[in-house]
Phi, psi and omega in degrees: 000137177288152178301141176246142183231151175228161172254132176247129185220151166260105194298306184298323181279349178067032182243140178214163173220164180247135180235147174264132175287140181265065185303324182286332183265330183221062187298321182291318181291315179301316179297317181297314181291313182303315181293336182270346184294147004278151177230141181205139180197171176305142179264148174231152172256137184299148173263325188256321189277353177087264192262067187221136165243153183202165175227151181253141182223154168293158179304139181236357179259156176302320172213153183296139178296152175289165178286094181243145182050053185281156173210155166240005179227067182298150180253166179305131179094352178290136168257127182238151178243131176229149173232128183234145168285147180305331179294337180282333184244000189277011179267155181294342180300334181278340173075021180286135179268002175257163183280109175251100187267153180301333184267018182244167168245141181235131175260133182244117173254123189235151172239126175260127190245356180210175183280177172066045176262146179216120184273071179234117181254129182300335181278322189235351181095213181294138180231084181294141176248158176267119176276111185244352180205160179222127178294131181244349181205135173089012183292324181299313179294321178294319179298319177299317179293323178294320176296321176296319178299319178298317185281321188256347176110156184259352184304129178084359180261148182237137172258127186234142176234128177213157177291148175257000000 
C-alpha cells in the first residue's frame, strides 16, 4: 500500500500540518479514520495530558478499532485515537459545551505537539491512545498555534482532518 497522508488544521488560525498514516502499525484505526474523512469539530486543549489538542466526534466506524499501536506517552507529532463512553466525559469538570450523555460513545482525535505528555487521568487512571499518524511536515508552526490556543483560548476554533 502506498503511503497515505492527511492535513490537520486549525481553521480559524489558518495553520496546518501534514501527517502520514501509520497503516502498518494501526491498520484498523487508519482505515476507520480515512474512510470517515473529512472530519471537523470544535477544538479543545488538554487539561491532563499537557501538550495536546483534540476534537470530539460521534463514532464513525462500523465497530471501534482494537487497541493497536498503543501508548500512554505520546511524542510530538503523534496523532492518537481514543474512544470514550459518555459516562467517562459527561461531568462538568471537563468543561464541554456540547451534550456528552452517559448513553453515548465519543471518539477523540488528538494531536500532540510537544514533549513530556502522559496519558494519566485523575478520574480513571491510565488512558492508552492508539497512535495512527505522525506529523511529517509543519509541526513547528502547528505547535506555535497550539500554544497560542492554550494562552488565548479555543472558543470559535475548529480542528479539521482531511485527505491530502
